[in-house]
Every structure is written in C-alpha cells, then in structure tokens.
Amino acid sequence: MEGRKLRIAPSVLSADFSDMKGQLELINRAKADWVHLDVMDGSFVPEITFGAKFIRDIRECSSLFFDTHLMVNHPETFIEQFALAGSDCITFHIEAAVHAHRVVQQIKGFGKQAGISLVPSTPVEALFPLLGSVDLVLVMTVNPGYGGQELIPFCLEKVASLAAERKRRGLNFSIVVDGGVNRSTARAVREAGTDILVFGSAFFGAEDPVAEAGILRSIAEGMR
Ligand code: DX5
Ligand code: ZN
C-alpha cells in the first residue's frame, strides 16, 4: 500500500433521494472523505439516475470532495456541465470514449481532477497509456448499472496490476474500487492495493450507516 491513507466514499446511488440534505449529513457524520455520485444515462448502462442540476443543488449541502462517476456514452459532451455543477473529480469510462486522452485534458482544463474507469471485461492494460495523465483510476468490481451486486473477484487482480505499474513508473494516481464493497470484501479490496473504497448499499442499507462506515473502515484496515 506504500503507506497510502485509506479513504472512504459513500455512493449516493443507494441514498433516499427524497431527503438528500439528510443523507449528505449522514455521510458527513460518518467521517467519509468523499461523496461518490453515480451519473447513468440509460444507454451506457440501463438505468438513468441524475444530471448536473442535481449535483449543483446538493453541492450547497456538503463541503466534502465530490467524485462524479460518469457512466454515460459520449462523456466529452458532458464534462463542462458536471465541472460547473461543482464536481471536484470527474471520472469517465474508457469504453465510452474514443479519444480518452482528450477527455482527460478537457476535465483538467476546468481545474478538476480527472479519473478513468473500466468495466470488468476490459483488460487493465487498456488504461496504461493514460496512467501518467490521470489523478485516479476507478476499478469497477461489478458490471456498472446497479447498486447491491456482488463483487467479481478477478477484478481485484487489476488493482494489484495498477499498484505495481504505479510503483514501477513512479506515478501518483489513486486507485478506487467501486462495486460490492461490504463487510465480507473490504479487507481483500484494501489488501489488493486500493486507496479509496466506494460503497453504496453497504452504507445506506445499514441500520446505522454512521457506525457501519467505521466498521467497514476498520475491517479494510485489518483492525477487526
Ligand atoms: C454501480 C455504481 C456504484 C454503486 C455501488 O454501477 O457505480 O457506485 O453505487 O453500489 P454497491 O456499493 O451497492 O455495490
Ligand atoms: Zn460508481
């Protein structure tokens, strides 16, 4: 892990959208580091979630780092609106962008951190040319589109490859894991070399989400 600090990012996908203020307050009380915002377009993935206006509105309710995960086709057409809405980082999918390097530059042009993601069936080496340009790599450990799915174990091999490649080239991007992170998987996810754990259903589905965040954090760190 090279001494990298573990960070946690609850995903609002599983939140109660009728009370976003309350849900963001919960994320805050859980001492989370980031808020993960899943944007789905009904084309790249089957579901539709929310657009830039939603992020702009909830931006006023939280000072945490907003990590916007674009599961959309043609991400280049959406960067400006999600940057202006108040995202701190914008992550898009390599499968959705022909000119991925240009999209990274576009995101950085708005002064935002740039992230690249890949679905389980995409080989991790597809990202290697971009590793020197991005701030984070988000490894999908489920097929994107829904919360509450089971983590696909082979995806964790990609985390280990990314961590090794980062070390070999002296790079500094963060590694994020998204999908199926819960009490049973958090330790393995962290051990593979993950810096940032995203979890939706494990957090919002818990009886006491604030306590659950602490439990997940300590499991990931091997403290329980
Ligand atoms: C899935 C989304 C995830 C989702 C994870 O396509 O990208 O961020 O919220 O949900 P859980 O943690 O329930 O697997
Ligand atoms: Zn996500």
Coordinates of C-alpha atoms and ligand atoms in Angstrom, one line a residue:
M1 CA 0.0 0.0 0.0
E2 CA 3.1 2.2 0.2
G3 CA 1.7 4.0 3.2
R4 CA -1.2 5.5 1.3
K5 CA -4.1 6.6 3.5
L6 CA -7.4 4.7 3.2
R7 CA -10.3 6.9 2.2
I8 CA -14.0 6.1 2.0
A9 CA -16.6 7.4 -0.4
P10 CA -20.3 6.5 0.2
S11 CA -22.2 6.3 -3.1
V12 CA -25.5 8.2 -3.1
L13 CA -26.9 5.8 -5.6
S14 CA -28.4 3.9 -2.7
A15 CA -29.5 7.0 -0.8
D16 CA -33.0 8.3 -0.3
F17 CA -33.3 11.0 -3.0
S18 CA -36.3 12.5 -1.2
D19 CA -34.0 13.7 1.6
M20 CA -30.6 14.4 0.1
K21 CA -29.8 17.0 2.8
G22 CA -30.3 14.4 5.5
Q23 CA -28.3 11.8 3.5
L24 CA -25.4 14.1 3.0
E25 CA -25.4 14.9 6.6
L26 CA -25.2 11.2 7.3
I27 CA -22.1 10.9 5.0
N28 CA -20.6 13.9 6.9
R29 CA -21.2 12.3 10.3
A30 CA -19.7 9.1 9.1
K31 CA -16.5 11.0 8.6
A32 CA -16.4 10.0 5.0
D33 CA -13.7 11.5 2.8
W34 CA -15.6 11.8 -0.5
V35 CA -19.2 11.7 -1.8
H36 CA -19.5 9.4 -4.8
L37 CA -22.0 10.5 -7.4
D38 CA -23.2 7.9 -10.0
V39 CA -24.4 9.5 -13.2
M40 CA -26.2 7.0 -15.5
D41 CA -27.6 7.8 -18.9
G42 CA -29.8 4.8 -19.8
S43 CA -27.5 4.0 -22.7
F44 CA -24.0 3.2 -21.5
V45 CA -25.8 1.5 -18.6
P46 CA -29.6 0.5 -18.4
E47 CA -30.6 2.9 -15.6
I48 CA -30.9 6.7 -15.5
T49 CA -30.0 8.5 -12.3
F50 CA -29.5 12.2 -12.3
G51 CA -27.8 15.1 -14.1
A52 CA -25.7 18.2 -13.4
K53 CA -28.6 20.1 -11.8
F54 CA -28.9 17.5 -9.0
I55 CA -25.2 17.9 -8.2
R56 CA -25.4 21.7 -8.3
D57 CA -28.3 21.6 -5.9
I58 CA -26.7 19.2 -3.4
R59 CA -23.3 21.0 -3.7
E60 CA -24.7 23.5 -1.2
C61 CA -25.3 20.8 1.4
S62 CA -21.8 19.4 1.6
S63 CA -18.2 20.6 1.7
L64 CA -16.8 17.1 1.0
F65 CA -15.0 16.2 -2.1
F66 CA -17.5 15.4 -4.9
D67 CA -16.4 12.4 -7.0
T68 CA -18.6 12.3 -10.1
H69 CA -18.7 8.9 -11.8
L70 CA -20.0 9.3 -15.4
M71 CA -21.5 6.1 -16.7
V72 CA -22.5 7.8 -19.9
N73 CA -21.8 7.5 -23.6
H74 CA -20.0 10.5 -25.2
P75 CA -18.6 11.8 -21.9
E76 CA -16.9 14.6 -23.8
T77 CA -20.3 16.3 -24.3
F78 CA -21.0 16.4 -20.5
I79 CA -17.7 17.5 -18.9
E80 CA -18.4 21.2 -18.9
Q81 CA -21.8 20.9 -17.1
F82 CA -20.5 18.5 -14.5
A83 CA -17.5 20.6 -13.8
L84 CA -19.5 23.8 -13.5
A85 CA -22.0 21.9 -11.2
G86 CA -19.3 21.6 -8.6
S87 CA -17.6 18.2 -9.1
D88 CA -14.1 18.0 -7.7
C89 CA -13.2 15.0 -9.7
I90 CA -14.8 13.7 -12.9
T91 CA -14.4 10.0 -13.8
F92 CA -15.4 8.6 -17.2
H93 CA -15.2 5.2 -18.8
I94 CA -12.6 4.2 -21.3
E95 CA -15.2 2.1 -23.1
A96 CA -17.3 5.2 -23.7
A97 CA -14.6 7.5 -25.1
V98 CA -12.6 7.1 -28.3
H99 CA -10.4 10.0 -27.5
A100 CA -9.9 9.3 -23.8
H101 CA -6.7 11.3 -23.5
R102 CA -8.5 14.4 -24.9
V103 CA -11.3 13.9 -22.4
V104 CA -8.7 13.9 -19.6
Q105 CA -7.3 17.1 -20.8
Q106 CA -10.8 18.6 -21.1
I107 CA -11.5 17.8 -17.4
K108 CA -8.2 19.2 -16.3
G109 CA -8.9 22.3 -18.4
F110 CA -11.7 23.1 -15.9
G111 CA -9.3 22.7 -13.0
K112 CA -10.8 19.4 -11.9
Q113 CA -9.2 16.1 -11.1
A114 CA -9.6 13.5 -13.8
G115 CA -10.4 9.9 -13.3
I116 CA -10.7 7.0 -15.7
S117 CA -12.7 3.8 -15.1
L118 CA -13.1 0.4 -16.7
V119 CA -15.8 -2.3 -16.6
P120 CA -14.9 -5.9 -15.5
S121 CA -14.5 -7.2 -19.1
T122 CA -11.9 -4.5 -20.1
P123 CA -8.3 -5.5 -19.6
V124 CA -6.5 -3.2 -17.3
E125 CA -3.6 -2.7 -19.7
A126 CA -6.0 -0.6 -21.8
L127 CA -5.5 2.2 -19.3
F128 CA -1.7 2.0 -19.1
P129 CA -1.1 4.8 -21.7
L130 CA -3.2 7.2 -19.6
L131 CA -1.8 6.4 -16.2
G132 CA 0.6 9.3 -16.3
S133 CA -2.2 11.8 -17.0
V134 CA -5.0 10.9 -14.6
D135 CA -5.5 11.6 -10.9
L136 CA -7.4 8.4 -10.2
V137 CA -8.3 5.0 -11.7
L138 CA -11.7 3.7 -10.7
V139 CA -11.8 -0.1 -11.0
M140 CA -15.4 -1.4 -11.4
T141 CA -15.7 -4.6 -9.5
V142 CA -19.3 -5.2 -10.7
N143 CA -20.9 -4.6 -14.0
P144 CA -22.0 -1.0 -13.7
G145 CA -25.6 0.0 -13.6
Y146 CA -27.0 -1.1 -10.2
G147 CA -26.1 -1.0 -6.5
G148 CA -26.2 -4.1 -4.4
Q149 CA -24.4 -6.5 -6.7
E150 CA -21.7 -9.0 -5.6
L151 CA -18.0 -8.1 -6.2
I152 CA -16.4 -10.0 -9.0
P153 CA -13.1 -11.4 -7.6
F154 CA -11.0 -11.3 -10.7
C155 CA -11.4 -7.5 -10.9
L156 CA -9.1 -7.2 -7.8
E157 CA -6.2 -8.5 -9.9
K158 CA -6.5 -5.3 -11.8
V159 CA -6.0 -3.3 -8.6
A160 CA -2.8 -5.2 -7.9
S161 CA -1.5 -4.6 -11.5
L162 CA -2.3 -0.9 -11.2
A163 CA -0.5 -0.7 -7.9
A164 CA 2.6 -2.5 -9.4
E165 CA 2.6 -0.3 -12.5
R166 CA 2.3 2.8 -10.4
K167 CA 5.3 1.8 -8.4
R168 CA 7.3 0.8 -11.4
R169 CA 6.8 4.1 -13.2
G170 CA 6.9 6.3 -10.1
L171 CA 3.3 7.6 -10.7
N172 CA 0.9 9.0 -8.2
F173 CA -2.7 8.3 -9.2
S174 CA -5.2 6.9 -6.6
I175 CA -6.8 3.6 -7.0
V176 CA -10.6 3.5 -6.3
V177 CA -12.7 0.3 -6.1
D178 CA -16.4 0.6 -6.8
G179 CA -19.0 -2.2 -6.5
G180 CA -19.8 -4.9 -4.0
V181 CA -17.7 -3.4 -1.2
N182 CA -19.1 -4.6 2.1
R183 CA -18.0 -6.3 5.4
S184 CA -17.1 -9.5 3.6
T185 CA -15.0 -7.9 0.9
A186 CA -13.5 -4.7 2.3
R187 CA -10.3 -6.4 3.6
A188 CA -9.5 -8.1 0.3
V189 CA -10.2 -4.9 -1.6
R190 CA -7.8 -2.9 0.6
E191 CA -5.2 -5.6 0.6
A192 CA -5.2 -5.7 -3.2
G193 CA -3.9 -2.1 -3.1
T194 CA -7.0 0.1 -3.1
D195 CA -6.7 3.7 -1.7
I196 CA -10.4 4.7 -1.9
L197 CA -13.4 2.4 -1.1
V198 CA -16.7 3.3 -2.7
F199 CA -19.8 1.7 -1.0
G200 CA -23.5 2.3 -1.6
S201 CA -25.8 -0.4 -0.4
A202 CA -23.5 -1.4 2.5
F203 CA -23.7 2.1 3.9
F204 CA -27.2 3.3 3.1
G205 CA -28.7 -0.2 3.7
A206 CA -27.2 -0.5 7.1
E207 CA -29.3 0.1 10.2
D208 CA -26.8 2.6 11.4
P209 CA -24.8 3.9 8.4
V210 CA -22.5 6.1 10.6
A211 CA -21.4 3.1 12.6
E212 CA -21.2 1.0 9.5
A213 CA -18.7 3.3 7.9
G214 CA -16.4 2.9 10.9
I215 CA -16.8 -0.9 10.8
L216 CA -16.0 -1.0 7.1
R217 CA -13.0 1.2 7.6
S218 CA -11.6 -0.9 10.4
I219 CA -12.3 -4.2 8.5
A220 CA -10.4 -2.7 5.5
E221 CA -7.5 -1.7 7.7
G222 CA -7.4 -5.2 9.3
M223 CA -8.4 -3.9 12.7
R224 CA -11.3 -6.3 13.2
Ligands
DX5_1 C1 -22.6 0.9 -9.8 C2 -22.1 2.2 -9.2 C3 -21.6 2.1 -7.8 C4 -22.7 1.7 -6.9 C5 -22.1 0.7 -5.9 O1 -22.7 1.0 -11.2 O2 -21.0 2.7 -10.0 O3 -21.0 3.3 -7.4 O4 -23.3 2.7 -6.1 O5 -23.0 0.1 -5.2 P1 -22.7 -1.0 -4.1 O6 -21.7 -0.5 -3.2 O7 -24.1 -1.3 -3.6 O8 -22.2 -2.2 -4.9
ZN2 ZN -19.9 4.5 -9.1

